[in-house]
């Protein structure tokens, strides 16, 4: 159990959120109301997807649609939770698409698929998709990514009923399975890019102890964003790269106990980007 303790925690939270939204919608209970783009939890706390708010704000310059005060409050709530504390942990602990991409990655390991070398895609491409989403939102006067977001398709499909959105979810699964390991989260998702930027100085970090590390590289092999682990075997300190999802898969596979959760190392600022 120790080897999968954080995996169990992530699935408990992800499934717990989905089940709570589903039950509250089915029985018309306002305990959890709305969806991952805009919701009200515990009856009174608004929460707003920062990328969705940014798209609505930009598209509103053309469409004239204004952002409500409750949505703005919800945005600040999310910025405090993830900007101050958990950073990109949203992707690993909340986003339902993480379960789909993790399953595709699990099958890749079972069947030993390795097609990454056939495609040359930069890890920074998700920031390009983020900019493109905002530009298209302005041009089209609608939240562009929200229209095609497989994350919204999956969440709304489970809570309110799955329609053609299943094809968007299936596309991500097949892309990650046959083309690029962790392709959607690591290379494409603009929401993941948004939380990476928001959580640049967030407190929760994975910390590395060089003295305990035997350089087995199991952490790098399992990590969905392996470029963030450039300090492994070289120096001690916190993982400060903004792409780290805080999923703790590296902690779970480390037999040397060289990795653990910790607090942002303000002295080690060289690898914060």
PDB file of C-alpha atoms in Angstrom:
ATOM      1  CA  UNK A   1       0.000   0.000   0.000  1.00  0.00           C
ATOM      2  CA  UNK A   2       2.888   2.379   0.713  1.00  0.00           C
ATOM      3  CA  UNK A   3       3.904   2.186  -2.949  1.00  0.00           C
ATOM      4  CA  UNK A   4       0.532   3.396  -4.159  1.00  0.00           C
ATOM      5  CA  UNK A   5      -0.618   5.510  -1.216  1.00  0.00           C
ATOM      6  CA  UNK A   6      -0.676   8.758  -3.195  1.00  0.00           C
ATOM      7  CA  UNK A   7      -2.269   7.041  -6.196  1.00  0.00           C
ATOM      8  CA  UNK A   8      -5.073   5.860  -3.898  1.00  0.00           C
ATOM      9  CA  UNK A   9      -5.411   9.383  -2.490  1.00  0.00           C
ATOM     10  CA  UNK A  10      -5.583  10.914  -5.982  1.00  0.00           C
ATOM     11  CA  UNK A  11      -8.224   8.441  -7.160  1.00  0.00           C
ATOM     12  CA  UNK A  12     -10.220   8.925  -3.952  1.00  0.00           C
ATOM     13  CA  UNK A  13     -10.311  12.702  -4.510  1.00  0.00           C
ATOM     14  CA  UNK A  14     -10.963  12.523  -8.263  1.00  0.00           C
ATOM     15  CA  UNK A  15     -13.740   9.939  -7.970  1.00  0.00           C
ATOM     16  CA  UNK A  16     -15.092  11.598  -4.826  1.00  0.00           C
ATOM     17  CA  UNK A  17     -15.536  14.896  -6.670  1.00  0.00           C
ATOM     18  CA  UNK A  18     -17.244  13.198  -9.626  1.00  0.00           C
ATOM     19  CA  UNK A  19     -19.562  11.129  -7.422  1.00  0.00           C
ATOM     20  CA  UNK A  20     -20.459  14.158  -5.290  1.00  0.00           C
ATOM     21  CA  UNK A  21     -21.304  16.263  -8.364  1.00  0.00           C
ATOM     22  CA  UNK A  22     -23.313  13.359  -9.824  1.00  0.00           C
ATOM     23  CA  UNK A  23     -25.320  12.677  -6.646  1.00  0.00           C
ATOM     24  CA  UNK A  24     -25.987  16.383  -6.028  1.00  0.00           C
ATOM     25  CA  UNK A  25     -27.165  16.858  -9.619  1.00  0.00           C
ATOM     26  CA  UNK A  26     -29.312  13.702  -9.600  1.00  0.00           C
ATOM     27  CA  UNK A  27     -31.031  14.526  -6.311  1.00  0.00           C
ATOM     28  CA  UNK A  28     -31.025  18.338  -6.869  1.00  0.00           C
ATOM     29  CA  UNK A  29     -28.886  18.983  -3.798  1.00  0.00           C
ATOM     30  CA  UNK A  30     -26.934  22.241  -3.697  1.00  0.00           C
ATOM     31  CA  UNK A  31     -24.024  20.835  -1.675  1.00  0.00           C
ATOM     32  CA  UNK A  32     -21.982  20.702  -4.922  1.00  0.00           C
ATOM     33  CA  UNK A  33     -23.531  22.691  -7.741  1.00  0.00           C
ATOM     34  CA  UNK A  34     -22.315  23.356 -11.295  1.00  0.00           C
ATOM     35  CA  UNK A  35     -19.319  21.842 -13.050  1.00  0.00           C
ATOM     36  CA  UNK A  36     -15.522  22.131 -13.120  1.00  0.00           C
ATOM     37  CA  UNK A  37     -15.694  25.405 -15.098  1.00  0.00           C
ATOM     38  CA  UNK A  38     -17.941  27.133 -12.601  1.00  0.00           C
ATOM     39  CA  UNK A  39     -19.264  25.662  -9.395  1.00  0.00           C
ATOM     40  CA  UNK A  40     -20.391  26.351  -5.867  1.00  0.00           C
ATOM     41  CA  UNK A  41     -19.145  23.840  -3.299  1.00  0.00           C
ATOM     42  CA  UNK A  42     -20.188  23.251   0.311  1.00  0.00           C
ATOM     43  CA  UNK A  43     -23.311  25.320  -0.519  1.00  0.00           C
ATOM     44  CA  UNK A  44     -21.599  28.737  -0.451  1.00  0.00           C
ATOM     45  CA  UNK A  45     -18.017  28.663  -1.836  1.00  0.00           C
ATOM     46  CA  UNK A  46     -17.795  29.669  -5.525  1.00  0.00           C
ATOM     47  CA  UNK A  47     -14.970  28.211  -7.630  1.00  0.00           C
ATOM     48  CA  UNK A  48     -14.097  29.271 -11.181  1.00  0.00           C
ATOM     49  CA  UNK A  49     -11.776  27.717 -13.747  1.00  0.00           C
ATOM     50  CA  UNK A  50      -9.094  30.395 -14.350  1.00  0.00           C
ATOM     51  CA  UNK A  51      -8.687  29.516 -18.038  1.00  0.00           C
ATOM     52  CA  UNK A  52     -12.435  29.614 -18.558  1.00  0.00           C
ATOM     53  CA  UNK A  53     -12.628  33.025 -16.870  1.00  0.00           C
ATOM     54  CA  UNK A  54      -9.750  34.326 -19.003  1.00  0.00           C
ATOM     55  CA  UNK A  55     -11.489  33.155 -22.186  1.00  0.00           C
ATOM     56  CA  UNK A  56     -14.820  34.697 -21.160  1.00  0.00           C
ATOM     57  CA  UNK A  57     -13.071  37.971 -20.264  1.00  0.00           C
ATOM     58  CA  UNK A  58     -11.255  38.139 -23.622  1.00  0.00           C
ATOM     59  CA  UNK A  59     -14.226  37.017 -25.703  1.00  0.00           C
ATOM     60  CA  UNK A  60     -16.393  39.507 -23.797  1.00  0.00           C
ATOM     61  CA  UNK A  61     -14.505  42.341 -25.499  1.00  0.00           C
ATOM     62  CA  UNK A  62     -16.337  41.286 -28.676  1.00  0.00           C
ATOM     63  CA  UNK A  63     -19.511  39.625 -27.413  1.00  0.00           C
ATOM     64  CA  UNK A  64     -20.156  42.105 -24.603  1.00  0.00           C
ATOM     65  CA  UNK A  65     -20.710  39.301 -22.068  1.00  0.00           C
ATOM     66  CA  UNK A  66     -19.488  40.386 -18.626  1.00  0.00           C
ATOM     67  CA  UNK A  67     -18.137  38.203 -15.851  1.00  0.00           C
ATOM     68  CA  UNK A  68     -20.346  38.055 -12.762  1.00  0.00           C
ATOM     69  CA  UNK A  69     -19.100  38.988  -9.308  1.00  0.00           C
ATOM     70  CA  UNK A  70     -19.558  35.436  -8.013  1.00  0.00           C
ATOM     71  CA  UNK A  71     -17.346  34.104 -10.834  1.00  0.00           C
ATOM     72  CA  UNK A  72     -14.665  36.658  -9.917  1.00  0.00           C
ATOM     73  CA  UNK A  73     -14.799  35.581  -6.272  1.00  0.00           C
ATOM     74  CA  UNK A  74     -14.564  31.961  -7.428  1.00  0.00           C
ATOM     75  CA  UNK A  75     -11.484  32.862  -9.466  1.00  0.00           C
ATOM     76  CA  UNK A  76      -9.749  34.338  -6.401  1.00  0.00           C
ATOM     77  CA  UNK A  77     -10.621  31.235  -4.369  1.00  0.00           C
ATOM     78  CA  UNK A  78      -8.973  29.013  -6.996  1.00  0.00           C
ATOM     79  CA  UNK A  79      -5.950  31.318  -7.307  1.00  0.00           C
ATOM     80  CA  UNK A  80      -5.394  31.144  -3.553  1.00  0.00           C
ATOM     81  CA  UNK A  81      -5.774  27.347  -3.387  1.00  0.00           C
ATOM     82  CA  UNK A  82      -3.496  26.549  -6.314  1.00  0.00           C
ATOM     83  CA  UNK A  83      -1.372  29.692  -6.557  1.00  0.00           C
ATOM     84  CA  UNK A  84      -0.377  29.642  -2.899  1.00  0.00           C
ATOM     85  CA  UNK A  85      -0.528  25.969  -1.973  1.00  0.00           C
ATOM     86  CA  UNK A  86      -0.894  23.247  -4.616  1.00  0.00           C
ATOM     87  CA  UNK A  87       0.263  24.645  -7.973  1.00  0.00           C
ATOM     88  CA  UNK A  88      -0.331  22.196 -10.782  1.00  0.00           C
ATOM     89  CA  UNK A  89      -1.621  19.644  -8.292  1.00  0.00           C
ATOM     90  CA  UNK A  90      -5.044  20.288  -9.850  1.00  0.00           C
ATOM     91  CA  UNK A  91      -3.995  18.135 -12.810  1.00  0.00           C
ATOM     92  CA  UNK A  92      -3.037  15.145 -10.661  1.00  0.00           C
ATOM     93  CA  UNK A  93      -5.644  15.311  -7.896  1.00  0.00           C
ATOM     94  CA  UNK A  94      -8.766  16.913  -9.407  1.00  0.00           C
ATOM     95  CA  UNK A  95      -8.840  16.681 -13.213  1.00  0.00           C
ATOM     96  CA  UNK A  96     -10.839  13.587 -14.264  1.00  0.00           C
ATOM     97  CA  UNK A  97      -8.889  13.322 -17.517  1.00  0.00           C
ATOM     98  CA  UNK A  98      -5.855  12.315 -15.441  1.00  0.00           C
ATOM     99  CA  UNK A  99      -7.480   8.914 -14.875  1.00  0.00           C
ATOM    100  CA  UNK A 100      -7.832   8.427 -18.639  1.00  0.00           C
ATOM    101  CA  UNK A 101      -4.247   9.431 -19.441  1.00  0.00           C
ATOM    102  CA  UNK A 102      -2.861   7.375 -16.530  1.00  0.00           C
ATOM    103  CA  UNK A 103      -4.738   4.323 -17.852  1.00  0.00           C
ATOM    104  CA  UNK A 104      -3.322   4.877 -21.348  1.00  0.00           C
ATOM    105  CA  UNK A 105       0.173   5.172 -19.849  1.00  0.00           C
ATOM    106  CA  UNK A 106      -0.409   1.975 -17.838  1.00  0.00           C
ATOM    107  CA  UNK A 107      -1.288   0.109 -21.057  1.00  0.00           C
ATOM    108  CA  UNK A 108       1.790   1.578 -22.773  1.00  0.00           C
ATOM    109  CA  UNK A 109       3.966   0.035 -20.055  1.00  0.00           C
ATOM    110  CA  UNK A 110       2.147  -3.310 -20.232  1.00  0.00           C
ATOM    111  CA  UNK A 111       2.411  -3.599 -24.017  1.00  0.00           C
ATOM    112  CA  UNK A 112       5.774  -1.767 -24.190  1.00  0.00           C
ATOM    113  CA  UNK A 113       4.616   0.882 -26.668  1.00  0.00           C
ATOM    114  CA  UNK A 114       7.344   3.442 -27.347  1.00  0.00           C
ATOM    115  CA  UNK A 115       6.396   5.809 -30.161  1.00  0.00           C
ATOM    116  CA  UNK A 116       7.674   9.090 -28.701  1.00  0.00           C
ATOM    117  CA  UNK A 117      10.795   9.038 -30.844  1.00  0.00           C
ATOM    118  CA  UNK A 118       8.668   9.212 -34.011  1.00  0.00           C
ATOM    119  CA  UNK A 119       7.230  12.592 -33.026  1.00  0.00           C
ATOM    120  CA  UNK A 120       9.207  15.720 -32.197  1.00  0.00           C
ATOM    121  CA  UNK A 121       6.935  17.840 -30.002  1.00  0.00           C
ATOM    122  CA  UNK A 122       8.179  20.420 -27.525  1.00  0.00           C
ATOM    123  CA  UNK A 123       6.983  20.312 -23.910  1.00  0.00           C
ATOM    124  CA  UNK A 124       6.384  24.059 -24.280  1.00  0.00           C
ATOM    125  CA  UNK A 125       3.734  23.466 -26.955  1.00  0.00           C
ATOM    126  CA  UNK A 126       0.976  23.470 -24.297  1.00  0.00           C
ATOM    127  CA  UNK A 127       1.794  27.141 -23.603  1.00  0.00           C
ATOM    128  CA  UNK A 128       1.377  27.802 -27.325  1.00  0.00           C
ATOM    129  CA  UNK A 129      -2.018  26.076 -27.188  1.00  0.00           C
ATOM    130  CA  UNK A 130      -2.892  28.297 -24.210  1.00  0.00           C
ATOM    131  CA  UNK A 131      -2.066  31.456 -26.180  1.00  0.00           C
ATOM    132  CA  UNK A 132      -3.922  30.111 -29.219  1.00  0.00           C
ATOM    133  CA  UNK A 133      -6.998  29.427 -27.062  1.00  0.00           C
ATOM    134  CA  UNK A 134      -7.031  33.023 -25.843  1.00  0.00           C
ATOM    135  CA  UNK A 135      -6.477  34.461 -29.341  1.00  0.00           C
ATOM    136  CA  UNK A 136      -9.268  32.326 -30.804  1.00  0.00           C
ATOM    137  CA  UNK A 137     -11.556  33.325 -27.925  1.00  0.00           C
ATOM    138  CA  UNK A 138     -11.032  36.961 -28.891  1.00  0.00           C
ATOM    139  CA  UNK A 139     -11.503  36.356 -32.624  1.00  0.00           C
ATOM    140  CA  UNK A 140     -14.522  34.070 -32.307  1.00  0.00           C
ATOM    141  CA  UNK A 141     -16.030  35.887 -29.288  1.00  0.00           C
ATOM    142  CA  UNK A 142     -16.557  32.571 -27.471  1.00  0.00           C
ATOM    143  CA  UNK A 143     -14.465  30.574 -24.958  1.00  0.00           C
ATOM    144  CA  UNK A 144     -12.652  28.585 -27.655  1.00  0.00           C
ATOM    145  CA  UNK A 145     -11.046  25.799 -25.607  1.00  0.00           C
ATOM    146  CA  UNK A 146     -14.160  25.266 -23.513  1.00  0.00           C
ATOM    147  CA  UNK A 147     -16.026  24.331 -26.703  1.00  0.00           C
ATOM    148  CA  UNK A 148     -13.718  21.388 -27.383  1.00  0.00           C
ATOM    149  CA  UNK A 149     -12.256  20.644 -23.926  1.00  0.00           C
ATOM    150  CA  UNK A 150     -12.167  16.867 -23.335  1.00  0.00           C
ATOM    151  CA  UNK A 151     -11.936  17.653 -19.607  1.00  0.00           C
ATOM    152  CA  UNK A 152     -15.335  19.346 -19.682  1.00  0.00           C
ATOM    153  CA  UNK A 153     -16.683  16.603 -21.950  1.00  0.00           C
ATOM    154  CA  UNK A 154     -15.667  13.905 -19.476  1.00  0.00           C
ATOM    155  CA  UNK A 155     -16.868  15.699 -16.345  1.00  0.00           C
ATOM    156  CA  UNK A 156     -20.177  16.829 -17.803  1.00  0.00           C
ATOM    157  CA  UNK A 157     -20.645  13.443 -19.459  1.00  0.00           C
ATOM    158  CA  UNK A 158     -20.321  11.597 -16.145  1.00  0.00           C
ATOM    159  CA  UNK A 159     -22.413  14.083 -14.154  1.00  0.00           C
ATOM    160  CA  UNK A 160     -25.095  15.018 -16.696  1.00  0.00           C
ATOM    161  CA  UNK A 161     -24.921  12.228 -19.292  1.00  0.00           C
ATOM    162  CA  UNK A 162     -22.392  11.330 -21.959  1.00  0.00           C
ATOM    163  CA  UNK A 163     -23.133  12.293 -25.556  1.00  0.00           C
ATOM    164  CA  UNK A 164     -20.757  12.854 -28.441  1.00  0.00           C
ATOM    165  CA  UNK A 165     -18.182  14.046 -25.906  1.00  0.00           C
ATOM    166  CA  UNK A 166     -17.124  10.426 -25.556  1.00  0.00           C
ATOM    167  CA  UNK A 167     -15.290  10.803 -28.871  1.00  0.00           C
ATOM    168  CA  UNK A 168     -13.197  13.692 -27.496  1.00  0.00           C
ATOM    169  CA  UNK A 169     -12.258  11.630 -24.442  1.00  0.00           C
ATOM    170  CA  UNK A 170     -11.522   8.595 -26.639  1.00  0.00           C
ATOM    171  CA  UNK A 171      -9.294  10.737 -28.875  1.00  0.00           C
ATOM    172  CA  UNK A 172      -7.135  11.756 -25.913  1.00  0.00           C
ATOM    173  CA  UNK A 173      -6.912   8.142 -24.737  1.00  0.00           C
ATOM    174  CA  UNK A 174      -5.813   6.871 -28.170  1.00  0.00           C
ATOM    175  CA  UNK A 175      -3.352   9.773 -28.624  1.00  0.00           C
ATOM    176  CA  UNK A 176      -1.669   8.984 -25.309  1.00  0.00           C
ATOM    177  CA  UNK A 177      -1.770   5.230 -25.921  1.00  0.00           C
ATOM    178  CA  UNK A 178      -0.419   5.047 -29.464  1.00  0.00           C
ATOM    179  CA  UNK A 179       1.407   8.318 -30.168  1.00  0.00           C
ATOM    180  CA  UNK A 180       2.918  10.201 -27.211  1.00  0.00           C
ATOM    181  CA  UNK A 181       3.385   9.172 -23.568  1.00  0.00           C
ATOM    182  CA  UNK A 182       1.332  11.590 -21.424  1.00  0.00           C
ATOM    183  CA  UNK A 183       0.786  13.463 -24.673  1.00  0.00           C
ATOM    184  CA  UNK A 184      -2.333  15.437 -23.777  1.00  0.00           C
ATOM    185  CA  UNK A 185      -1.269  16.593 -20.297  1.00  0.00           C
ATOM    186  CA  UNK A 186       2.400  17.070 -21.127  1.00  0.00           C
ATOM    187  CA  UNK A 187       2.192  18.684 -24.557  1.00  0.00           C
ATOM    188  CA  UNK A 188      -1.307  19.971 -25.344  1.00  0.00           C
ATOM    189  CA  UNK A 189      -3.551  20.845 -22.393  1.00  0.00           C
ATOM    190  CA  UNK A 190      -3.823  24.646 -21.973  1.00  0.00           C
ATOM    191  CA  UNK A 191      -5.510  24.187 -18.593  1.00  0.00           C
ATOM    192  CA  UNK A 192      -2.425  22.353 -17.319  1.00  0.00           C
ATOM    193  CA  UNK A 193      -0.296  25.201 -18.704  1.00  0.00           C
ATOM    194  CA  UNK A 194      -2.503  27.683 -16.849  1.00  0.00           C
ATOM    195  CA  UNK A 195      -2.081  25.914 -13.514  1.00  0.00           C
ATOM    196  CA  UNK A 196       1.681  25.623 -14.150  1.00  0.00           C
ATOM    197  CA  UNK A 197       1.910  29.408 -14.459  1.00  0.00           C
ATOM    198  CA  UNK A 198      -0.429  30.061 -11.527  1.00  0.00           C
ATOM    199  CA  UNK A 199       1.533  27.724  -9.262  1.00  0.00           C
ATOM    200  CA  UNK A 200       5.003  29.045 -10.084  1.00  0.00           C
ATOM    201  CA  UNK A 201       5.634  29.988  -6.435  1.00  0.00           C
ATOM    202  CA  UNK A 202       3.205  27.600  -4.757  1.00  0.00           C
ATOM    203  CA  UNK A 203       4.364  26.076  -1.482  1.00  0.00           C
ATOM    204  CA  UNK A 204       3.860  22.344  -2.072  1.00  0.00           C
ATOM    205  CA  UNK A 205       6.953  20.794  -3.685  1.00  0.00           C
ATOM    206  CA  UNK A 206       8.632  17.440  -4.159  1.00  0.00           C
ATOM    207  CA  UNK A 207      12.061  17.505  -2.502  1.00  0.00           C
ATOM    208  CA  UNK A 208      15.131  15.487  -3.439  1.00  0.00           C
ATOM    209  CA  UNK A 209      17.929  14.280  -1.148  1.00  0.00           C
ATOM    210  CA  UNK A 210      21.060  13.659  -3.208  1.00  0.00           C
ATOM    211  CA  UNK A 211      22.815  11.778  -0.396  1.00  0.00           C
ATOM    212  CA  UNK A 212      20.120   9.065  -0.431  1.00  0.00           C
ATOM    213  CA  UNK A 213      19.795   8.836  -4.241  1.00  0.00           C
ATOM    214  CA  UNK A 214      21.365   5.819  -6.006  1.00  0.00           C
ATOM    215  CA  UNK A 215      20.537   7.172  -9.495  1.00  0.00           C
ATOM    216  CA  UNK A 216      18.288   4.234 -10.420  1.00  0.00           C
ATOM    217  CA  UNK A 217      16.188   6.702 -12.485  1.00  0.00           C
ATOM    218  CA  UNK A 218      12.889   4.953 -11.653  1.00  0.00           C
ATOM    219  CA  UNK A 219      11.464   8.394 -10.830  1.00  0.00           C
ATOM    220  CA  UNK A 220      12.403   9.795 -14.240  1.00  0.00           C
ATOM    221  CA  UNK A 221      10.919   6.776 -16.042  1.00  0.00           C
ATOM    222  CA  UNK A 222       7.554   7.017 -14.251  1.00  0.00           C
ATOM    223  CA  UNK A 223       7.255  10.842 -14.217  1.00  0.00           C
ATOM    224  CA  UNK A 224       4.714  12.325 -16.701  1.00  0.00           C
ATOM    225  CA  UNK A 225       6.933  15.446 -16.914  1.00  0.00           C
ATOM    226  CA  UNK A 226      10.443  13.937 -16.596  1.00  0.00           C
ATOM    227  CA  UNK A 227      12.216  17.156 -17.594  1.00  0.00           C
ATOM    228  CA  UNK A 228      11.373  18.589 -14.154  1.00  0.00           C
ATOM    229  CA  UNK A 229      13.635  16.005 -12.467  1.00  0.00           C
ATOM    230  CA  UNK A 230      16.899  17.411 -13.809  1.00  0.00           C
ATOM    231  CA  UNK A 231      18.392  17.617 -10.299  1.00  0.00           C
ATOM    232  CA  UNK A 232      18.102  13.869  -9.615  1.00  0.00           C
ATOM    233  CA  UNK A 233      21.476  12.492  -8.532  1.00  0.00           C
ATOM    234  CA  UNK A 234      23.108  15.929  -8.943  1.00  0.00           C
ATOM    235  CA  UNK A 235      21.986  18.085  -6.019  1.00  0.00           C
ATOM    236  CA  UNK A 236      19.524  18.218  -3.160  1.00  0.00           C
ATOM    237  CA  UNK A 237      16.593  20.630  -3.176  1.00  0.00           C
ATOM    238  CA  UNK A 238      12.986  21.063  -4.198  1.00  0.00           C
ATOM    239  CA  UNK A 239      11.592  20.427  -7.679  1.00  0.00           C
ATOM    240  CA  UNK A 240      10.898  24.008  -8.702  1.00  0.00           C
ATOM    241  CA  UNK A 241      10.054  23.543 -12.379  1.00  0.00           C
ATOM    242  CA  UNK A 242       6.521  24.768 -13.002  1.00  0.00           C
ATOM    243  CA  UNK A 243       5.468  21.707 -15.031  1.00  0.00           C
ATOM    244  CA  UNK A 244       5.676  19.394 -11.972  1.00  0.00           C
ATOM    245  CA  UNK A 245       2.170  17.988 -11.319  1.00  0.00           C
ATOM    246  CA  UNK A 246       2.899  17.033  -7.685  1.00  0.00           C
ATOM    247  CA  UNK A 247       1.402  13.613  -8.459  1.00  0.00           C
ATOM    248  CA  UNK A 248       4.009  11.893  -6.228  1.00  0.00           C
ATOM    249  CA  UNK A 249       4.565   9.008  -8.624  1.00  0.00           C
ATOM    250  CA  UNK A 250       8.317   9.691  -8.254  1.00  0.00           C
ATOM    251  CA  UNK A 251       7.994   9.464  -4.447  1.00  0.00           C
ATOM    252  CA  UNK A 252       6.148   6.164  -4.641  1.00  0.00           C
ATOM    253  CA  UNK A 253       8.679   4.397  -6.893  1.00  0.00           C
ATOM    254  CA  UNK A 254      11.754   5.678  -5.029  1.00  0.00           C
ATOM    255  CA  UNK A 255      13.229   2.767  -3.052  1.00  0.00           C
ATOM    256  CA  UNK A 256      15.910   5.065  -1.597  1.00  0.00           C
ATOM    257  CA  UNK A 257      13.467   7.425   0.139  1.00  0.00           C
ATOM    258  CA  UNK A 258      15.317  10.213  -1.652  1.00  0.00           C
ATOM    259  CA  UNK A 259      12.085  11.979  -2.643  1.00  0.00           C
ATOM    260  CA  UNK A 260       9.310  13.322  -0.448  1.00  0.00           C
ATOM    261  CA  UNK A 261       6.792  16.135  -0.259  1.00  0.00           C
ATOM    262  CA  UNK A 262       8.068  19.384   1.180  1.00  0.00           C
ATOM    263  CA  UNK A 263       7.809  23.162   1.046  1.00  0.00           C
ATOM    264  CA  UNK A 264       9.160  25.453  -1.679  1.00  0.00           C
ATOM    265  CA  UNK A 265      12.933  25.874  -1.340  1.00  0.00           C
ATOM    266  CA  UNK A 266      13.417  29.607  -1.751  1.00  0.00           C
ATOM    267  CA  UNK A 267      17.196  29.174  -1.626  1.00  0.00           C
ATOM    268  CA  UNK A 268      17.159  26.924  -4.714  1.00  0.00           C
ATOM    269  CA  UNK A 269      15.776  29.318  -7.314  1.00  0.00           C
ATOM    270  CA  UNK A 270      17.891  28.202 -10.271  1.00  0.00           C
ATOM    271  CA  UNK A 271      15.443  25.530 -11.455  1.00  0.00           C
ATOM    272  CA  UNK A 272      12.186  27.270 -10.612  1.00  0.00           C
ATOM    273  CA  UNK A 273      11.051  27.750 -14.226  1.00  0.00           C
TER     274      UNK A 273
END
